[in-house]
Tab-separated table of C-alpha atoms in Angstrom:
chain	number	residue	atom	x	y	z
A	1	MET	CA	1.961	-18.969	11.354
A	2	GLU	CA	-0.084	-19.073	7.979
A	3	THR	CA	-2.669	-16.768	9.485
A	4	ARG	CA	-0.289	-14.036	10.280
A	5	MET	CA	1.038	-14.166	6.613
A	6	ALA	CA	-2.530	-13.952	5.305
A	7	ILE	CA	-3.435	-11.072	7.479
A	8	VAL	CA	-0.308	-9.161	6.335
A	9	LEU	CA	-1.032	-9.914	2.608
A	10	LEU	CA	-4.806	-8.796	3.129
A	11	CYS	CA	-3.773	-5.708	4.870
A	12	ALA	CA	-1.172	-5.057	2.125
A	13	ALA	CA	-3.783	-5.587	-0.661
A	14	LEU	CA	-6.408	-3.309	1.007
A	15	ALA	CA	-3.769	-0.546	1.907
A	16	ALA	CA	-2.136	-0.565	-1.617
A	17	ASN	CA	-5.584	0.247	-3.086
A	18	LEU	CA	-6.856	2.669	-0.404
A	19	PRO	CA	-5.205	5.767	-1.793
A	20	PHE	CA	-6.955	5.279	-5.088
A	21	ILE	CA	-10.338	4.355	-3.531
A	22	LEU	CA	-10.646	7.278	-1.123
A	23	ASN	CA	-11.174	10.797	-2.515
A	24	LYS	CA	-9.879	12.337	0.803
A	25	VAL	CA	-6.125	13.050	1.472
A	26	ALA	CA	-4.909	10.830	4.278
A	27	GLY	CA	-8.708	9.884	4.755
A	28	VAL	CA	-9.206	13.381	6.454
A	29	TRP	CA	-9.230	16.297	4.087
A	30	ALA	CA	-11.844	16.268	1.333
A	31	VAL	CA	-10.589	17.598	-2.107
A	32	PRO	CA	-12.601	17.785	-5.278
A	33	ARG	CA	-9.997	16.088	-7.378
A	34	LYS	CA	-7.067	14.240	-5.672
A	35	HIS	CA	-3.712	14.598	-7.544
A	36	VAL	CA	-1.630	11.582	-8.288
A	37	GLY	CA	1.174	12.974	-6.165
A	38	TRP	CA	-0.873	12.782	-2.914
A	39	CYS	CA	-1.810	9.110	-3.882
A	40	LEU	CA	1.899	8.253	-4.247
A	41	LEU	CA	2.596	9.868	-0.851
A	42	GLU	CA	-0.218	7.892	0.859
A	43	LEU	CA	1.054	4.803	-0.758
A	44	GLY	CA	4.613	5.257	0.712
A	45	VAL	CA	3.116	6.025	4.051
A	46	LEU	CA	0.825	2.924	3.923
A	47	TYR	CA	3.827	0.722	2.704
A	48	CYS	CA	5.638	1.772	5.916
A	49	ALA	CA	2.552	1.014	7.888
A	50	VAL	CA	2.158	-2.510	6.533
A	51	GLY	CA	5.792	-2.959	7.054
A	52	GLY	CA	5.446	-2.139	10.668
A	53	LEU	CA	2.602	-4.472	10.904
A	54	ALA	CA	4.701	-7.301	9.454
A	55	TYR	CA	7.586	-6.492	11.746
A	56	LEU	CA	5.248	-6.610	14.786
A	57	LEU	CA	3.785	-10.009	13.721
A	58	GLU	CA	7.156	-11.370	13.092
A	59	SER	CA	8.699	-10.097	16.382
A	60	GLN	CA	6.022	-12.204	18.245
A	61	VAL	CA	6.997	-15.447	16.554
A	62	SER	CA	10.744	-15.344	16.380
A	63	PRO	CA	13.725	-12.846	16.399
A	64	VAL	CA	13.245	-10.406	13.439
A	65	HIS	CA	15.946	-10.907	10.725
A	66	VAL	CA	17.969	-7.971	9.497
A	67	GLN	CA	17.073	-7.065	5.894
A	68	LYS	CA	19.204	-5.087	3.431
A	69	TRP	CA	17.892	-2.623	0.910
A	70	GLN	CA	17.181	-5.428	-1.759
A	71	PHE	CA	14.366	-6.806	0.608
A	72	TYR	CA	12.662	-3.265	0.780
A	73	VAL	CA	12.888	-2.589	-2.870
A	74	THR	CA	11.378	-6.043	-3.847
A	75	THR	CA	8.548	-5.636	-1.261
A	76	PHE	CA	7.960	-2.091	-2.406
A	77	ALA	CA	7.595	-3.452	-6.211
A	78	LEU	CA	5.029	-6.052	-4.887
A	79	PHE	CA	3.187	-3.463	-3.076
A	80	LEU	CA	3.004	-1.431	-6.266
A	81	VAL	CA	1.810	-4.468	-8.046
A	82	LEU	CA	-1.054	-4.873	-5.530
A	83	ALA	CA	-1.995	-1.127	-6.142
A	84	PHE	CA	-2.313	-1.662	-9.774
A	85	PRO	CA	-6.185	-2.509	-9.842
A	86	GLY	CA	-6.865	0.672	-7.770
A	87	PHE	CA	-4.692	2.848	-9.955
A	88	ILE	CA	-6.533	1.583	-13.131
A	89	ALA	CA	-9.849	2.077	-11.608
A	90	ARG	CA	-9.069	5.682	-10.523
A	91	PHE	CA	-7.268	7.066	-13.442
A	92	PHE	CA	-8.137	5.014	-16.516
A	93	TRP	CA	-11.743	4.032	-16.221
A	94	LYS	CA	-14.150	6.662	-17.672
A	95	ARG	CA	-16.912	7.606	-15.431
A	96	ARG	CA	-20.251	7.966	-17.145
A	97	ALA	CA	-22.796	10.424	-15.528
């Protein structure tokens, strides 16, 4: 049980920072300078993907509990907190040539 939670947390931390690490939109289309809107869209899609993984792992162990909107708002806020290091590295650190 703890292993599954660790897998979900590690995947969430990686997925939250992935839009800010990669220069490609959705990992496919290369763009010279990726706009913050693309990063936020990718962040939302990856949040849904990690939620699907968590749902799948929970359904293997026990019946899945029904969640209300408060759960999704809280988990999305935590996902944004996990994305903070990637956001700072992409938009606030100066690159020296």
